[in-house]
Coordinates of C-alpha atoms and ligand atoms in Angstrom, one line a residue:
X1 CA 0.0 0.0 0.0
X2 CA 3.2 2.4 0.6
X3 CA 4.0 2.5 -2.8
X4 CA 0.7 2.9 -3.5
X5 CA 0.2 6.0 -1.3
X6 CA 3.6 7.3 -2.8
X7 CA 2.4 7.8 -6.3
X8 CA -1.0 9.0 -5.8
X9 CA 0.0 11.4 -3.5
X10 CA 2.8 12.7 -5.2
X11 CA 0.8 16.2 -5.4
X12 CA 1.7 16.8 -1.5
X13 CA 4.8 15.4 -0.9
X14 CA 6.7 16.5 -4.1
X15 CA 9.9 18.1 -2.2
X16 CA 12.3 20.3 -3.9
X17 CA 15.7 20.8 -2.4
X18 CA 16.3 24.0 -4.4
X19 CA 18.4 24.0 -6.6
X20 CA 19.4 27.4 -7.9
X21 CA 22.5 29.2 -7.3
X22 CA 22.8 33.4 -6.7
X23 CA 25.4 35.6 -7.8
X24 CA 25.5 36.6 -4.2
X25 CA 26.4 32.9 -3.5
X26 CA 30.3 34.1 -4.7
X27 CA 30.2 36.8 -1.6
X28 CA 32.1 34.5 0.7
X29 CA 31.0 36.0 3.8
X30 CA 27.2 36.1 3.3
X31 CA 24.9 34.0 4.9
X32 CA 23.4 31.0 3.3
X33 CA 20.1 29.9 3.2
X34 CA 18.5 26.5 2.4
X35 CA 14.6 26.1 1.3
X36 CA 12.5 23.3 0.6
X37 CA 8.9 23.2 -0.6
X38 CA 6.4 21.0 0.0
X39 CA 2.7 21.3 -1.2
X40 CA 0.6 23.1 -3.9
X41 CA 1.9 25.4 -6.4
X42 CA 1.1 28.3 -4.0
X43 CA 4.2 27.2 -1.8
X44 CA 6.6 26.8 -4.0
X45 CA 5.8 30.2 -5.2
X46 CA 6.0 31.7 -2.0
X47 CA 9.3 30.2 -1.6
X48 CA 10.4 32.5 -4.6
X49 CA 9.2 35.3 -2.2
X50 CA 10.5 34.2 0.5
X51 CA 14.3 33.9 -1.6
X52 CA 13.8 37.8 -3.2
X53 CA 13.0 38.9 1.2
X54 CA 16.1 37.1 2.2
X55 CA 18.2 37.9 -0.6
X56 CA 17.6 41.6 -0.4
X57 CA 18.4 40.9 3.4
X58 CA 22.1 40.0 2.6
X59 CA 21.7 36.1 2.5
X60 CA 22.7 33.5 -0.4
X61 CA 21.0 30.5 -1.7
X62 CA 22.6 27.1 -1.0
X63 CA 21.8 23.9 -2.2
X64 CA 23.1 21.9 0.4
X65 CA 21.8 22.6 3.7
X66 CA 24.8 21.1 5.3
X67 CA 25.9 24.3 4.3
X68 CA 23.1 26.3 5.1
X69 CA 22.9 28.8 7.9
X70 CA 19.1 29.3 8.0
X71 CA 17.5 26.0 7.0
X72 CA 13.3 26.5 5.8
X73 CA 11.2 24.2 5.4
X74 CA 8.2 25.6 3.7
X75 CA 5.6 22.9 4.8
X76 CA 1.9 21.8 3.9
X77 CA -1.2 20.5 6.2
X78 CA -3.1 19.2 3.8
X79 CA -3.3 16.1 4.6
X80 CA -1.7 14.0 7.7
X81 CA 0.7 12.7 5.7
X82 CA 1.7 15.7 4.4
X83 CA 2.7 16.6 8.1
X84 CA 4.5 13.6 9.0
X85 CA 6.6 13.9 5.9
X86 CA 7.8 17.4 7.2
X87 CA 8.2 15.6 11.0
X88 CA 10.8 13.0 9.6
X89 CA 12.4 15.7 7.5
X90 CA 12.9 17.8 10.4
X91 CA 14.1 15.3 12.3
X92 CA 16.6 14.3 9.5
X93 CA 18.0 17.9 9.6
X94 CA 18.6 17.4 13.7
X95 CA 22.4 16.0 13.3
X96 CA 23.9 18.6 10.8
X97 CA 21.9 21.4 13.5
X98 CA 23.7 19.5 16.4
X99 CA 27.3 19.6 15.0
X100 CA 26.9 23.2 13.6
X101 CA 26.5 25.5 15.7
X102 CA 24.2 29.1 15.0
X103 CA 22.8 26.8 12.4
X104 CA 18.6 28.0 12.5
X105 CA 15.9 25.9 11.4
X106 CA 12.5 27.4 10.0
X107 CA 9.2 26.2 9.7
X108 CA 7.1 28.6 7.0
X109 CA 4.0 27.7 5.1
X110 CA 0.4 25.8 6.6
X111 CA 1.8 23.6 8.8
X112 CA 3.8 26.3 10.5
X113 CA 0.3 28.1 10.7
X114 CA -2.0 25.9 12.2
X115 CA 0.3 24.3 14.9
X116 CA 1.6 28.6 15.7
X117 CA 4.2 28.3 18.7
X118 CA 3.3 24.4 19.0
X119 CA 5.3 23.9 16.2
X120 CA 8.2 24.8 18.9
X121 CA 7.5 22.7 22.2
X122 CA 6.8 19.7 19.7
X123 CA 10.2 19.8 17.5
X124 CA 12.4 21.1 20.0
X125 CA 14.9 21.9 17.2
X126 CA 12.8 24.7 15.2
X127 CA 13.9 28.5 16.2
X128 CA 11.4 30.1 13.9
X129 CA 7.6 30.2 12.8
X130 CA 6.4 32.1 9.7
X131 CA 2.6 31.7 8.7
X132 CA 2.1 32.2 4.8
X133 CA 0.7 36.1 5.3
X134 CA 4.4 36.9 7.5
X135 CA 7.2 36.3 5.2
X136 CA 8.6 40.3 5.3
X137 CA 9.1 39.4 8.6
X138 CA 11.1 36.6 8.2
X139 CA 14.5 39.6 9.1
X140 CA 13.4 40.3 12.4
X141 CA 12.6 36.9 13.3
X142 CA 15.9 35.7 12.5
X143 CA 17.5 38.3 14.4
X144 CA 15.4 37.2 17.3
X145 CA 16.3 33.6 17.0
X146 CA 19.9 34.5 16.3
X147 CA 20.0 36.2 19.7
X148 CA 18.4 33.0 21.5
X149 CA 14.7 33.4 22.1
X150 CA 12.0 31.4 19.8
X151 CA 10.2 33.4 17.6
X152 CA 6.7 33.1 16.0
X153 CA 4.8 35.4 13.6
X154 CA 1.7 33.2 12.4
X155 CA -0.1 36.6 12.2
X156 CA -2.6 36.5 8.8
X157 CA -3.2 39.2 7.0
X158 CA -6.3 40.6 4.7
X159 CA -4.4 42.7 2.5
X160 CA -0.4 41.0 2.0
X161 CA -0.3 39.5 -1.4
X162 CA 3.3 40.4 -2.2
X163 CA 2.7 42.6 -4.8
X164 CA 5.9 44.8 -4.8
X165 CA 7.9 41.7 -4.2
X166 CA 10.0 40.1 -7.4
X167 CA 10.0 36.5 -6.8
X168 CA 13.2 34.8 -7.3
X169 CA 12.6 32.4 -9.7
X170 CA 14.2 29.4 -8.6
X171 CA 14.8 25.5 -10.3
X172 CA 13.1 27.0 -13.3
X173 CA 13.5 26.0 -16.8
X174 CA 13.7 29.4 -17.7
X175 CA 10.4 28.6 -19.6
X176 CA 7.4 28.6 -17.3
X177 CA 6.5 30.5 -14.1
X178 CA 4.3 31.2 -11.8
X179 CA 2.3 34.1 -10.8
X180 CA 0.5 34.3 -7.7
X181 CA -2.6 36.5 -8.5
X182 CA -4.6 35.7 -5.0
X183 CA -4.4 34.6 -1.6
X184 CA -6.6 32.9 1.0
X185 CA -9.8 31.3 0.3
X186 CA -13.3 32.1 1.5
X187 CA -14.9 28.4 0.9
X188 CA -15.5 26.0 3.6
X189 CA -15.2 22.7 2.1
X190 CA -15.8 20.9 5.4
X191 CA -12.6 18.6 4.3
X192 CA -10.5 21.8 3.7
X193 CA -7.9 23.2 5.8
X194 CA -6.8 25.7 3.8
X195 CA -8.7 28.9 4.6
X196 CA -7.4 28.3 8.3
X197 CA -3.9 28.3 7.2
X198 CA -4.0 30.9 4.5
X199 CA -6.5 32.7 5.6
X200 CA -9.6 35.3 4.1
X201 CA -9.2 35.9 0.4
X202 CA -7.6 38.3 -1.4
X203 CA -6.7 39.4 -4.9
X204 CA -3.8 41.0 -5.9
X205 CA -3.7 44.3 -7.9
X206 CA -3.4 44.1 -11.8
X207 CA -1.5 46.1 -12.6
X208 CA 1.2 44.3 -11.1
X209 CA 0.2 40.7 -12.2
X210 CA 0.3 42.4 -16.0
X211 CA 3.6 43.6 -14.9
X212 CA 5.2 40.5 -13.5
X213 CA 4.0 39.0 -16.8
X214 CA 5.4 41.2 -19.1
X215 CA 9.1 41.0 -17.4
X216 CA 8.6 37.7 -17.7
X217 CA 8.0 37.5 -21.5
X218 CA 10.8 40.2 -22.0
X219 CA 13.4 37.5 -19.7
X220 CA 12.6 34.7 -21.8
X221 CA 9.6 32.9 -20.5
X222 CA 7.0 31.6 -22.9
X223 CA 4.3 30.2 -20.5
X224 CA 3.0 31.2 -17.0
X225 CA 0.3 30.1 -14.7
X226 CA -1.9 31.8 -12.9
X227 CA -2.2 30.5 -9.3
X228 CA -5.0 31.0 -6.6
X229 CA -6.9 28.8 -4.7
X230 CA -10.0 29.7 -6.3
X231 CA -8.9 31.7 -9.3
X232 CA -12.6 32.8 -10.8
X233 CA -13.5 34.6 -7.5
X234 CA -10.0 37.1 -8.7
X235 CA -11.9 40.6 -8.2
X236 CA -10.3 44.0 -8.4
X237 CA -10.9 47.7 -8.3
X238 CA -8.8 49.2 -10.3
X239 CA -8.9 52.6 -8.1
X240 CA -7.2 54.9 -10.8
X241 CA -10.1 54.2 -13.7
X242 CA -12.7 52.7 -10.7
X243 CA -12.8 49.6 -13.1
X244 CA -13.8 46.1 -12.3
X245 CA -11.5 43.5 -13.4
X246 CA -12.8 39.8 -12.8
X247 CA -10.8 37.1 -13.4
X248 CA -12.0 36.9 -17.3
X249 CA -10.6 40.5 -17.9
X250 CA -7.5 39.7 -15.5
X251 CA -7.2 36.8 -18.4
X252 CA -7.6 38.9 -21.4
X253 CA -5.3 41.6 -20.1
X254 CA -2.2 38.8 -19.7
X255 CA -3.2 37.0 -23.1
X256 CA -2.4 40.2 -25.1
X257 CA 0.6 40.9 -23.5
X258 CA 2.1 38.8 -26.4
X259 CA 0.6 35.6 -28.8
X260 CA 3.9 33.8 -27.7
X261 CA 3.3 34.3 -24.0
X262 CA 1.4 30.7 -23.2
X263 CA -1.6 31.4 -20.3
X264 CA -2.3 28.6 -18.0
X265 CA -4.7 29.3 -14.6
X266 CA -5.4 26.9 -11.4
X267 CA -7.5 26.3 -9.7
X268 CA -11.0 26.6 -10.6
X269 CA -13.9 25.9 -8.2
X270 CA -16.5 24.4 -10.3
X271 CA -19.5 26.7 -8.4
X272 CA -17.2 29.9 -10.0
X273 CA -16.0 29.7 -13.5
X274 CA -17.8 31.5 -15.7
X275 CA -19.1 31.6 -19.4
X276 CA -17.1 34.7 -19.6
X277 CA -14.0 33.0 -18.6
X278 CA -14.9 30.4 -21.4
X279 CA -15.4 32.7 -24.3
X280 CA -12.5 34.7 -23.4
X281 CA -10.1 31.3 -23.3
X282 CA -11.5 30.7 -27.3
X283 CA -11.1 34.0 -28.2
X284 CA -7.2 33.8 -27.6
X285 CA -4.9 30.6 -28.6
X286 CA -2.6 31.2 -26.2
X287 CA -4.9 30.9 -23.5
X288 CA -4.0 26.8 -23.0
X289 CA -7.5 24.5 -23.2
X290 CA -6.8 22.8 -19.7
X291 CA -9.1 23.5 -16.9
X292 CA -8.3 21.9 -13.8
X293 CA -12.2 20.9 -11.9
X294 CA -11.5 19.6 -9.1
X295 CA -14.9 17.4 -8.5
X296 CA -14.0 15.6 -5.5
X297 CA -17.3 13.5 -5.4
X298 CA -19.5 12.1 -7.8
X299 CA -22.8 11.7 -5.2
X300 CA -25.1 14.4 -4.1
X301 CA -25.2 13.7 -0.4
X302 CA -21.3 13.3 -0.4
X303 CA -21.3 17.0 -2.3
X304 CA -23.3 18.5 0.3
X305 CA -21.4 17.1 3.6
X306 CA -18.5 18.6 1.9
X307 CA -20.0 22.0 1.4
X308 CA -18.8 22.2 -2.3
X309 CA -22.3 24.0 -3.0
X310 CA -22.5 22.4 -6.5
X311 CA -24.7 19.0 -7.5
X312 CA -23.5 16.2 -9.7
X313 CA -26.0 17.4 -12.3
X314 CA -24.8 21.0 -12.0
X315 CA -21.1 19.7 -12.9
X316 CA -21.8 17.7 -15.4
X317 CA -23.6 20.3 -17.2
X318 CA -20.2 22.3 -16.6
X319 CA -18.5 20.0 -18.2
X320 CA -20.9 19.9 -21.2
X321 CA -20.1 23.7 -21.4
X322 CA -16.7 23.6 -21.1
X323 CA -16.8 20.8 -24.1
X324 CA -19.3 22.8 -25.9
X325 CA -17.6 26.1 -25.7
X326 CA -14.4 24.8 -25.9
X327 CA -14.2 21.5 -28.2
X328 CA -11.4 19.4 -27.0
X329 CA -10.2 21.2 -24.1
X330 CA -8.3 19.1 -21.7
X331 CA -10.1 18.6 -18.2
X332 CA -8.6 17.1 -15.0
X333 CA -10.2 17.0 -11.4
X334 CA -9.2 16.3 -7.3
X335 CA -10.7 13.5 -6.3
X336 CA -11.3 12.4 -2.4
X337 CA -12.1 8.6 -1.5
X338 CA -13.7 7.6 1.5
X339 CA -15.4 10.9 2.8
X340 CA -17.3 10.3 6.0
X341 CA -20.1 8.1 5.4
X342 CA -19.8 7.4 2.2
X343 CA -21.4 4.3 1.0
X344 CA -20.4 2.0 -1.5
X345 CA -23.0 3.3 -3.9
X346 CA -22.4 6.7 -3.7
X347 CA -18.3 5.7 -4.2
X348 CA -19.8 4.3 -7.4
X349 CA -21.4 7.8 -8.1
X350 CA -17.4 9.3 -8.1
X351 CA -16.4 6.1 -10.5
X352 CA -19.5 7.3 -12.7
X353 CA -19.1 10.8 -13.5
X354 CA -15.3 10.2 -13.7
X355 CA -16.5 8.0 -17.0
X356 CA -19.0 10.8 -17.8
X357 CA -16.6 13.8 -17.8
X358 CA -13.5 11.1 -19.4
X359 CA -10.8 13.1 -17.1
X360 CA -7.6 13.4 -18.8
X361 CA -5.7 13.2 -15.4
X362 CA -6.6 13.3 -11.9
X363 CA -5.0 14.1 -8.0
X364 CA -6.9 11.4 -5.8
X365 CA -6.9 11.2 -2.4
X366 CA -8.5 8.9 0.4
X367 CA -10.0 11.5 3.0
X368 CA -7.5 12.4 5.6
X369 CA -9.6 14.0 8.4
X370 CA -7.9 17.3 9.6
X371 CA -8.3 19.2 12.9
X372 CA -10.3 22.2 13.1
X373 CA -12.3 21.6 10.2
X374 CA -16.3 21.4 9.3
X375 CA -15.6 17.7 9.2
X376 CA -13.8 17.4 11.7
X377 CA -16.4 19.2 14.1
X378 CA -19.4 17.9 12.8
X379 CA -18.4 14.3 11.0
X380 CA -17.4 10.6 12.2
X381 CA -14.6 9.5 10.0
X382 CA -16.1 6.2 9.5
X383 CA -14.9 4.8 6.7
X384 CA -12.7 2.0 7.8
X385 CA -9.0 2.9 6.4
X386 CA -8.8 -0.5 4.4
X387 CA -12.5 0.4 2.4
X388 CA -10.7 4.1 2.1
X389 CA -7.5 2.5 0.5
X390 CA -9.4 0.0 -1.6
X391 CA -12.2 2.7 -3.0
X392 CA -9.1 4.8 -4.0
X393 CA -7.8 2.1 -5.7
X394 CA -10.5 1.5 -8.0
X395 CA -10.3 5.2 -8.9
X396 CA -7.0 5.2 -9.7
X397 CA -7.4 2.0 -12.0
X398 CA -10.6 3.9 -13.7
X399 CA -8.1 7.1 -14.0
X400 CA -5.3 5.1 -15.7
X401 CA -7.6 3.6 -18.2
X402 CA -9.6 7.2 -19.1
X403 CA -6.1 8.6 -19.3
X404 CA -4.4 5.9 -21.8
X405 CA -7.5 6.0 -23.6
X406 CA -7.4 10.0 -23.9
X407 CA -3.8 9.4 -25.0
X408 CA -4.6 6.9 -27.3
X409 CA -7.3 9.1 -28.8
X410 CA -4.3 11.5 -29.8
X411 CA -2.8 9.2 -31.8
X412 CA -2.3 10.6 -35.6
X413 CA -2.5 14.6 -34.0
X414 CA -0.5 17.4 -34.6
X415 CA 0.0 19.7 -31.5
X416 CA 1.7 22.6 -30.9
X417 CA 4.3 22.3 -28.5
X418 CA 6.0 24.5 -26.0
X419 CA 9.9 22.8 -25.8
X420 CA 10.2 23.0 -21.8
X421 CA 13.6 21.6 -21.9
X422 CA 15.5 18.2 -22.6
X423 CA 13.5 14.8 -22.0
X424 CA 14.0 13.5 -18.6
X425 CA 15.6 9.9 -19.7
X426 CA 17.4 11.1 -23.0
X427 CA 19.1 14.2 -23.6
X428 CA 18.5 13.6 -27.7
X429 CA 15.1 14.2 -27.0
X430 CA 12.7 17.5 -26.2
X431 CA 10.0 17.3 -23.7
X432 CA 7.3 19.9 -23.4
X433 CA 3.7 20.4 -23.2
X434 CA 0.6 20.8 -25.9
X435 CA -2.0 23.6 -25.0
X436 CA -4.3 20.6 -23.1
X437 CA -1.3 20.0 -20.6
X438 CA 0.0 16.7 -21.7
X439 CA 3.6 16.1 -22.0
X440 CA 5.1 15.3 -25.4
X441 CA 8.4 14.2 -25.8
X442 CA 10.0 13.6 -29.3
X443 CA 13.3 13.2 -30.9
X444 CA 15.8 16.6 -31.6
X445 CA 16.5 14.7 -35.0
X446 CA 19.5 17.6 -35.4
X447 CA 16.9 20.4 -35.6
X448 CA 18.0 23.6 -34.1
X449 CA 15.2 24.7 -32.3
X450 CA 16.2 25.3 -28.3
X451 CA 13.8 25.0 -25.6
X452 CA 11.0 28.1 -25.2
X453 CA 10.5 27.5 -28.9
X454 CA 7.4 26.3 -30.2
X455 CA 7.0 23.1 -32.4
X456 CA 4.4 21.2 -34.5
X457 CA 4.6 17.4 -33.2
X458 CA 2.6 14.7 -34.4
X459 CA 1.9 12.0 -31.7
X460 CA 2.7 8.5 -32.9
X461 CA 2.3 6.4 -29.6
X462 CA 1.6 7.0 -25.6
X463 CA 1.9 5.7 -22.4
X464 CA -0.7 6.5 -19.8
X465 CA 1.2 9.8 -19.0
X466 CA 3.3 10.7 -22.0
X467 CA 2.5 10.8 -25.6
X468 CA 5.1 10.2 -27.5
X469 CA 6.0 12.2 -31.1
X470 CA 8.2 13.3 -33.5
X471 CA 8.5 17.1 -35.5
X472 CA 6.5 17.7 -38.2
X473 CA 7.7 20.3 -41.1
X474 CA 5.0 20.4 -42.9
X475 CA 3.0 22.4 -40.6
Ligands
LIG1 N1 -8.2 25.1 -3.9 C1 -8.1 23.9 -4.6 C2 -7.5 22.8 -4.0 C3 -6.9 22.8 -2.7 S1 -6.2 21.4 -2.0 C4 -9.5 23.6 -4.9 O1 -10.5 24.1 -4.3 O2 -9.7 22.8 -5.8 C5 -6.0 20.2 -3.2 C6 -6.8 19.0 -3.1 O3 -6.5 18.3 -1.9 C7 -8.3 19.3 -3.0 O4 -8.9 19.6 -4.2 C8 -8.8 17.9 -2.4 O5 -9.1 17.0 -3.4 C9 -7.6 17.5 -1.6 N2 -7.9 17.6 -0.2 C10 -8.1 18.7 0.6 N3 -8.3 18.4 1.9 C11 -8.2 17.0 1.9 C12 -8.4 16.1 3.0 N4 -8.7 16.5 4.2 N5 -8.2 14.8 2.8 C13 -7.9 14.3 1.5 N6 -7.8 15.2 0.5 C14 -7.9 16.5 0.7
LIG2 FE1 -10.0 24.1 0.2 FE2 -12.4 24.3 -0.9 FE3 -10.8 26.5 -0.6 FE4 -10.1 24.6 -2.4 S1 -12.0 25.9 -2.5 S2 -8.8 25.6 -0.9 S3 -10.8 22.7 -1.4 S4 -11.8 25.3 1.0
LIG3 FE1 -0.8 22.4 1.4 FE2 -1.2 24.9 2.2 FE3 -1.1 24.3 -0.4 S1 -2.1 23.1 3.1 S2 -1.9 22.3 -0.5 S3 0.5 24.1 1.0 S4 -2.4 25.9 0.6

């Protein structure tokens, strides 16, 4: 079942020991910094904040945190396992902290905010706590620790959203990014512990999401995604022309900064996308056909206990939009197993509209109950571990099949491609993405395109998660 686990909850417990290197590094005397992200998209952008704060503040990156004066871990509560992935990794770091001394350990990010100052009587080892809204703060709090006392600031915030901060973009290809356009979220899924660790929503101004797009584009990078947790409730005031911009203008106004510049958004909540976000993605090509759903249930009653304020019938008819309005537009959802008192009959439900909407891709999950929450306070977590594991299973299995099948059904294609860099097994061969989100990799064949360029590939065979291609001239 371990290895089971692993894969399917790869989304939570992908790590990145960072690997980029500053010029400052070559100041000898600087302090170094480690960091190391855990969780959704939204933390390993906020690690990119978290670099520019402490860069400006005099310290280097590192790579080794053997090395490392400061060490961060930039953690993630959404599920148990999530945590006790960060707990082993923490205690991992405890030798190197014992033989160097003034070495500091930081815990940033959701886990640091919902256990606050219990985060140090529990792992006697941490000297500092930053919550996701308190990263300019990260200075003082090291001077604090530095000088011997524990600090915290778990403080969140209705306004931060790092707007005047340039992220340092870090283990990049040099080809994507992403920009954080909102914080917080004001949904309650009752599963969901997110809007206690990243608190009320907020959007950022855009003005400065148009900005961060357009250096982008002028440095080199040819695609970037839009991040929130809830990207079609983005709503600004735009005080100089007293304009509204909702998320569908927000889109517009980054798809004309340049045809080349690729526009990818997550994540949608299925209750809040809107027809306008759907004409506006068909009026522009380089606004990618992917739409991430997460569905989470198939069943009514399931739907409702969760709070996701949406019916099985309502969603599908999204879906029938999303297909209508945009014909072959690549769909993926979140999908949780085992919710309290589901039945075996409403698990089916799930299994059902996972044929109906024929996902191209999935994150599944078996229910993890989390402290604090709806659930939590109002739920039995009933579902016997085993029936949890075993229901996830058969998701899985009906995921695999609707994704080779999707694959398979893209057999013969041509796709425009965005080259992302060299294949992971074979540097004689390109990897990169069509607009629908699915990785193509393909021969060089001694052409000189580079990666950032785009190419026409024609798919000649897949896997469940690759297809696999080769250049086409003629296009
Ligand atoms: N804001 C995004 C997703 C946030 S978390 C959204 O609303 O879609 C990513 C996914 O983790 C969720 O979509 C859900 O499928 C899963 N998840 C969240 N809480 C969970 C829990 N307590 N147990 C298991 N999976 C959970
Ligand atoms: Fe969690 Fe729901 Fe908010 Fe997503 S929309 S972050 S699942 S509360
Ligand atoms: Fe995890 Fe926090 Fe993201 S709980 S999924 S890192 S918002």
């Amino acid at each position: 079942m371990e290895a089971l686990d692993m894969d399917i909850q790869k989304h939570d417990e992908k790590r990145q020991g960072e690997a980029w290197q500053s010029n400052t590094e070559k100041i000898q005397h600087s302090k170094k910094f480690y960091i190391e992200s855990y969780g959704c998209q939204m933390n390993f952008s906020d690690s990119e904040i978290v670099a520019s704060i402490l860069q400006s503040n005099g310290y280097s990156a590192t790579t080794q945190y053997e090395m490392a004066d400061l060490v961060l871990l930039n953690t993630c509560s959404i599920r148990d396992k999530a945590e006790q992935t960060i707990r082993k990794r923490l205690s991992e770091f405890k030798k190197v902290k014992d033989s160097k001394k003034g070495m500091l350990i930081g815990v940033l990010g959701c886990m640091a905010e919902r256990l606050k100052a219990k985060l140090l009587e529990e792992e006697q080892l941490v000297d500092l706590v930053a919550g996701p809204d308190a990263y300019r703060s990260l200075p003082l709090l090291i001077t604090e620790a530095n000088s011997g006392s524990k600090s915290v600031n778990v403080l969140l915030s209705r306004e931060e959203t790092y707007a005047d901060i340039s992220p340092v973009r870090m283990n990049g290809n040099g080809v994507t990014a992403f920009i954080s356009i909102m914080r917080g979220c004001n949904n309650m899924c009752s599963f969901c512990v997110v809007p206690f660790t990243r608190g009320r929503e907020r959007s950022r101004a855009h003005h400065s999401i148009l900005n961060e797009a357009q250096q982008l584009f002028d440095q080199g990078f040819r695609e970037v995604t839009l991040l929130g947790q809830n990207v079609d409730s983005y709503y600004y005031i735009d005080p100089e022309k007293n304009e509204e911009i909702t998320f569908a203008k927000l889109l517009e106004q980054v798809a004309k900064i340049n045809p080349l510049l690729r526009i990818r958004f997550s994540t949608s909540h299925p209750k809040d996308i809107t027809k306008e976000v759907l004409l506006v993605m068909s009026k522009y090509k380089n606004i990618c056909k992917y739409i991430h759903l997460p569905v989470q249930s198939g069943n009514n009653r399931i739907l409702q206990l969760m709070n996701r304020t949406y019916t099985r019938e309502w969603y599908k008819a999204k879906v029938d939009e999303i297909k209508r309005i945009l014909p072959g537009c690549g769909i993926s959802a979140d999908i949780i197993a085992g919710f309290c008192s589901e039945t075996e009959e409403e698990h089916q439900d799930t299994l059902d509209i996972m044929e109906y909407c024929k996902y191209d891709m999935s994150y599944m999950f078996f229910y993890s109950e989390r402290p604090g929450t709806l659930a939590a306070k109002r739920y039995r977590d009933d579902v016997p571990e085993v029936v949890k594991k075993r229901r996830l299973t058969e998701i899985v299995d009906l995921q695999n099949q609707l994704s080779l099948q999707s694959n398979r059904d893209d057999i013969g294609k041509i796709f425009e491609v965005l080259i992302e860099g060299n294949s992971k097994k074979n540097d004689q061969e390109w990897m990169g993405r069509n607009s629908q989100n699915k990785v193509i990799v393909f021969p060089k064949e001694h052409s000189d395109f580079q990666k950032g360029d785009y190419v026409y590939v024609k798919v000649l065979s897949c896997t469940k998660a690759t297809l696999l291609g080769k250049i086409e001239n003629n296009s």
